[in-house]
Structures are given as C-alpha cells and as structure tokens.
Amino acid sequence: MNLLITADYRELSQAAGQLVAQALLHDPDAVLALPTGETPKGMYEALIRLYQEGLVDFSRATAFNLDEYLDIPPDHPQSFSAYMRRYLWDHVNLAKDKVHIPASLPEDPEAECIRYEELIRKSGGINLAVLGIGENGHIAFNEPGTLWETPTHVAVLSQETREREAQAFGRLEHVPTHAITMGIKTIMRARRVLLLASGEEKAGILARALSGPITIDVPASILQLHPNLTVVADRAAARGLAG
Ligand code: PGA
C-alpha cells in the first residue's frame, strides 16, 4: 500500500486530481471508476482545472460510476448522475458514449446489474477505481455485511447511510432505500485503487480499514489485500494510522 498523507483537504484534492491525471497521461484509454460524495468534489475541481489548462484529456477515457440510487429519476438533484454532471461530466471532454452509470429507474434492477457488470468487462476492466470510505466502512454502496464475492448488485442502504443523506433529501423518508452498486468483487478486480479520506470523522474507520482485521463488518478492510492500493488521506483522517 502507498500511503500519502496531506496537510489538508485542499492538498488531498490536488494530489488525487494529479494521480488521476497521471493515469490518463500514462494510458489515454484508461477505464476509470468514479465516486460521488463530499470527499471527491475537490479532486474533480482539480481535474477540471488540469483539463482547462490542457494538461489532461478525457476524450479516449471511459468512466463508470461506482453506484447510483434506485427509484429516483436521473434528473433528481440528489441523483448521482446529477452530481456527476455538476462536478465533472459537464466540464471535461469525456465522450458521452463512454460515460456509464447504473440506471436509477430500470425496469428490471437485477438485469441492470448484469448489464453494468458486463459493460465493465467488455471495456477491458477498470484500470483505476477511485473510492471514498463511509463512516461505517462502506466502499461504494457495499455496506457492512456485504459478501466479498459480490459483483454489481442491488444494495439495501444502511440506516446510517440513509440518515447521513436525510438533510440532502429534505427528510429521511425521502432518501432512497436501495441503490445499484459495483460489488466488492468488481472493485477488487480494478488494476489500481485510489482510496480518499478526509476529516477527523473518518480517522477511526480508516484506521480500522487499513490496520484492523479484514472483515465484512468493515467492507473497506478488503483493500488491504489489493495489490495496488494508494491511500490519500489528510492529516485529520490519518490521525489513527500512526502508531
Ligand atoms: P463522503 O462519502 O465522501 O461524502 O464522506 C464517502 C462514502 O460514503 O463513500
């Protein structure tokens, strides 16, 4: 594991943006898996800046989102496709036919999971998966208890996850109960994983994930077994890692 500890969120965002840009410079046809959430917003800003400066080109890249809520329309402001349009897609030269996200209103959610997993496979697999970590240890929407062998699947969102989103959706009852997410197996097959963690509220779970036992109670702990893991954490999130 490569561990990069930055002074603060700004530096974390720069470093993460540069690592993604490097991956694209090294392989312009790279297949990326991309996260949503608070943590990657600064990374996307950094990437947009690098793009505007002509330093990174997305035209040949493929991007898969890690996950999407079920049962809300794609133009719902809290959908992950709305998030991605706002923070990345509308600002860089990703080709429309190379940007993928699970459907939020599929006729048959199980079939949509199979389609998505198959699309990833047909693209040659993921070169770089960028992940955040939930305070409960989830990666994408692989909540505690998810079996390691799970491919892209319909996930039941945990109570903690839904409570965290209650404000964004106005009230808890409006937060979707299900999502489609890349599975642990999908993520572990990525050739390289970049895990981002910022803020003191992530310190405890990051320490458990990286130095505790590998257990389905902490889904991110499986990343200890990934052969090419880079962790970028700011000092606040990395506090529990020392000693
Ligand atoms: P956050 O979410 O970046 O909003 O903290 C991370 C996650 O839940 O994966």
XYZ file of C-alpha atoms and ligand atoms in Angstrom:
252
model
C 0.000 0.000 0.000
C 1.167 3.521 -0.786
C 0.037 5.995 1.834
C 0.133 9.685 1.089
C -0.754 11.961 3.989
C -1.531 15.531 3.048
C -1.736 18.609 5.253
C -5.388 19.285 4.479
C -8.327 18.715 2.152
C -7.005 21.109 -0.458
C -3.755 19.200 -0.797
C -5.605 15.889 -0.798
C -7.731 17.133 -3.687
C -4.680 18.286 -5.661
C -2.888 15.003 -5.070
C -5.915 12.918 -6.051
C -6.509 15.014 -9.167
C -2.888 14.600 -10.171
C -2.953 10.840 -9.650
C -5.997 10.506 -11.921
C -4.390 12.841 -14.475
C -1.199 10.745 -14.390
C -3.225 7.596 -15.033
C -4.768 9.264 -18.112
C -1.419 10.553 -19.357
C 0.049 7.101 -18.985
C -2.954 5.451 -20.660
C -5.346 7.804 -22.502
C -7.775 4.873 -22.960
C -7.937 4.225 -19.221
C -11.173 2.925 -17.716
C -11.978 4.793 -14.512
C -14.412 4.013 -11.714
C -15.541 7.244 -10.106
C -17.140 8.100 -6.753
C -19.646 10.653 -5.540
C -19.884 12.198 -2.065
C -18.253 15.164 -0.364
C -14.689 13.861 -0.487
C -14.092 13.789 -4.268
C -15.524 17.245 -5.015
C -12.102 18.895 -4.681
C -10.485 16.186 -6.815
C -12.988 16.859 -9.598
C -12.284 20.590 -9.315
C -8.561 19.867 -9.640
C -9.175 17.642 -12.667
C -11.331 20.272 -14.364
C -8.568 22.819 -13.827
C -5.961 20.466 -15.299
C -8.289 19.880 -18.252
C -8.801 23.622 -18.796
C -5.041 24.095 -18.722
C -4.688 21.462 -21.434
C -2.838 19.076 -19.143
C -5.313 16.228 -19.193
C -7.521 14.831 -21.927
C -10.540 12.614 -21.263
C -11.540 12.076 -24.897
C -10.451 8.437 -25.052
C -11.166 7.533 -21.427
C -14.119 5.519 -20.168
C -15.789 6.372 -16.868
C -18.028 4.148 -14.790
C -19.748 5.454 -11.716
C -19.423 3.293 -8.667
C -23.118 3.454 -7.879
C -26.490 5.138 -8.284
C -29.637 5.329 -6.179
C -32.677 3.347 -7.234
C -36.202 4.737 -7.525
C -35.392 8.387 -8.134
C -35.384 9.972 -11.595
C -31.942 10.637 -13.110
C -32.657 14.391 -13.103
C -33.411 14.367 -9.357
C -30.906 16.859 -7.876
C -29.618 14.228 -5.419
C -29.127 11.522 -8.037
C -25.542 10.581 -8.679
C -25.942 11.337 -12.368
C -26.941 14.914 -11.424
C -23.909 15.052 -9.119
C -21.578 13.817 -11.861
C -22.948 16.287 -14.408
C -22.452 19.082 -11.911
C -18.971 18.172 -10.700
C -17.328 16.537 -13.729
C -19.169 15.396 -16.841
C -20.344 18.850 -18.000
C -16.877 20.323 -17.631
C -14.478 17.930 -19.380
C -14.293 16.202 -22.760
C -15.469 12.746 -21.751
C -17.211 11.117 -24.727
C -20.926 10.674 -23.987
C -20.893 7.046 -25.090
C -18.022 6.282 -22.730
C -19.675 7.569 -19.566
C -21.649 4.992 -17.633
C -23.786 4.988 -14.514
C -26.341 2.413 -13.393
C -29.910 3.324 -14.341
C -31.877 4.710 -11.390
C -35.257 3.599 -12.751
C -34.517 0.323 -14.517
C -37.415 -1.898 -15.469
C -35.524 -4.851 -14.066
C -32.865 -3.882 -11.482
C -31.268 -7.341 -11.464
C -30.894 -7.251 -15.242
C -29.417 -3.743 -14.974
C -26.742 -5.053 -12.565
C -25.814 -7.803 -15.004
C -25.710 -5.309 -17.895
C -23.446 -2.958 -15.925
C -21.032 -5.663 -14.826
C -20.893 -6.939 -18.405
C -20.220 -3.435 -19.729
C -17.266 -3.109 -17.357
C -15.945 -6.461 -18.511
C -16.367 -5.536 -22.188
C -14.471 -2.276 -21.613
C -11.488 -4.358 -20.572
C -11.973 -3.934 -16.805
C -11.228 -0.961 -14.586
C -7.735 0.492 -14.626
C -8.232 2.898 -11.757
C -11.033 2.856 -9.187
C -11.292 5.977 -7.039
C -13.120 5.370 -3.762
C -14.268 7.250 -0.723
C -14.933 5.485 2.566
C -18.131 5.732 4.572
C -18.040 6.256 8.319
C -19.393 2.704 8.578
C -16.589 1.389 6.362
C -18.613 1.080 3.171
C -16.954 1.425 -0.225
C -19.347 2.477 -2.968
C -22.656 1.171 -1.502
C -21.150 -2.070 -0.251
C -22.472 -1.772 3.264
C -21.160 -3.768 6.256
C -22.066 -7.431 5.841
C -21.690 -7.466 2.037
C -20.039 -10.690 0.920
C -16.638 -10.336 -0.726
C -17.682 -12.241 -3.827
C -20.470 -9.827 -4.732
C -20.450 -8.318 -8.240
C -22.573 -5.305 -9.205
C -25.804 -5.724 -7.255
C -28.840 -4.103 -5.702
C -27.808 -2.909 -2.249
C -30.053 -2.132 0.683
C -28.817 1.122 2.170
C -27.960 1.009 5.849
C -29.768 3.172 8.372
C -26.540 5.192 8.999
C -26.070 5.828 5.301
C -29.678 6.980 4.877
C -29.553 9.192 7.973
C -26.427 10.889 6.650
C -28.325 11.776 3.459
C -31.542 12.848 5.204
C -30.689 16.530 5.096
C -29.777 16.464 1.406
C -33.119 14.818 0.569
C -35.089 17.046 2.938
C -36.159 14.206 5.237
C -35.221 10.604 5.972
C -38.334 9.168 4.304
C -37.257 10.720 1.004
C -33.841 9.016 0.995
C -33.872 6.012 -1.337
C -33.723 2.646 0.394
C -31.845 0.863 -2.399
C -29.068 1.508 -4.876
C -27.185 -0.299 -7.582
C -23.510 -0.537 -6.728
C -20.393 -2.103 -8.127
C -19.637 -5.010 -5.845
C -16.542 -5.688 -3.775
C -15.510 -8.218 -6.390
C -15.863 -5.614 -9.161
C -13.787 -3.117 -7.197
C -11.098 -5.635 -6.206
C -10.615 -6.531 -9.865
C -9.600 -2.941 -10.668
C -5.916 -2.859 -11.504
C -5.347 0.069 -9.217
C -7.372 1.529 -6.360
C -7.145 5.058 -5.001
C -8.857 5.492 -1.623
C -9.547 9.019 -0.399
C -10.326 10.004 3.180
C -10.675 13.448 4.646
C -11.550 14.805 8.054
C -11.386 13.593 11.619
C -14.732 11.811 11.364
C -13.015 9.319 9.039
C -9.974 8.722 11.290
C -11.432 5.826 13.270
C -12.815 3.897 10.311
C -9.736 4.495 8.166
C -7.521 3.008 10.886
C -9.853 0.014 11.236
C -9.955 -0.461 7.462
C -6.209 -0.290 6.923
C -4.809 -1.814 10.087
C -7.639 -3.812 11.632
C -8.801 -7.308 10.763
C -10.129 -7.962 7.276
C -13.811 -8.428 7.932
C -17.092 -7.928 6.092
C -18.099 -5.727 9.031
C -15.670 -3.165 7.562
C -16.001 -3.565 3.784
C -13.025 -1.261 3.069
C -10.756 -3.641 5.015
C -10.638 -5.926 1.959
C -8.493 -3.255 0.307
C -5.583 -4.453 2.483
C -5.429 -7.354 0.022
C -5.445 -5.193 -3.080
C -2.059 -5.459 -4.804
C -2.025 -1.839 -5.991
C -3.675 0.386 -3.396
C -2.880 4.064 -2.918
C -4.451 5.831 0.044
C -4.563 9.612 0.087
C -5.671 10.914 3.480
C -5.419 14.329 5.005
C -3.767 14.655 8.401
C -7.096 14.678 10.236
C -8.243 11.409 8.640
C -4.823 9.779 9.011
C -4.590 10.520 12.730
C -5.427 6.966 13.762
C -2.870 5.421 11.403
C 0.262 6.467 13.216
C 1.471 4.036 15.881
P -18.246 11.233 1.687
O -18.804 9.791 1.448
O -17.181 11.470 0.672
O -19.446 12.118 1.466
O -17.714 11.283 3.078
C -17.916 8.744 1.340
C -18.702 7.482 1.192
O -19.752 7.352 1.845
O -18.258 6.622 0.418
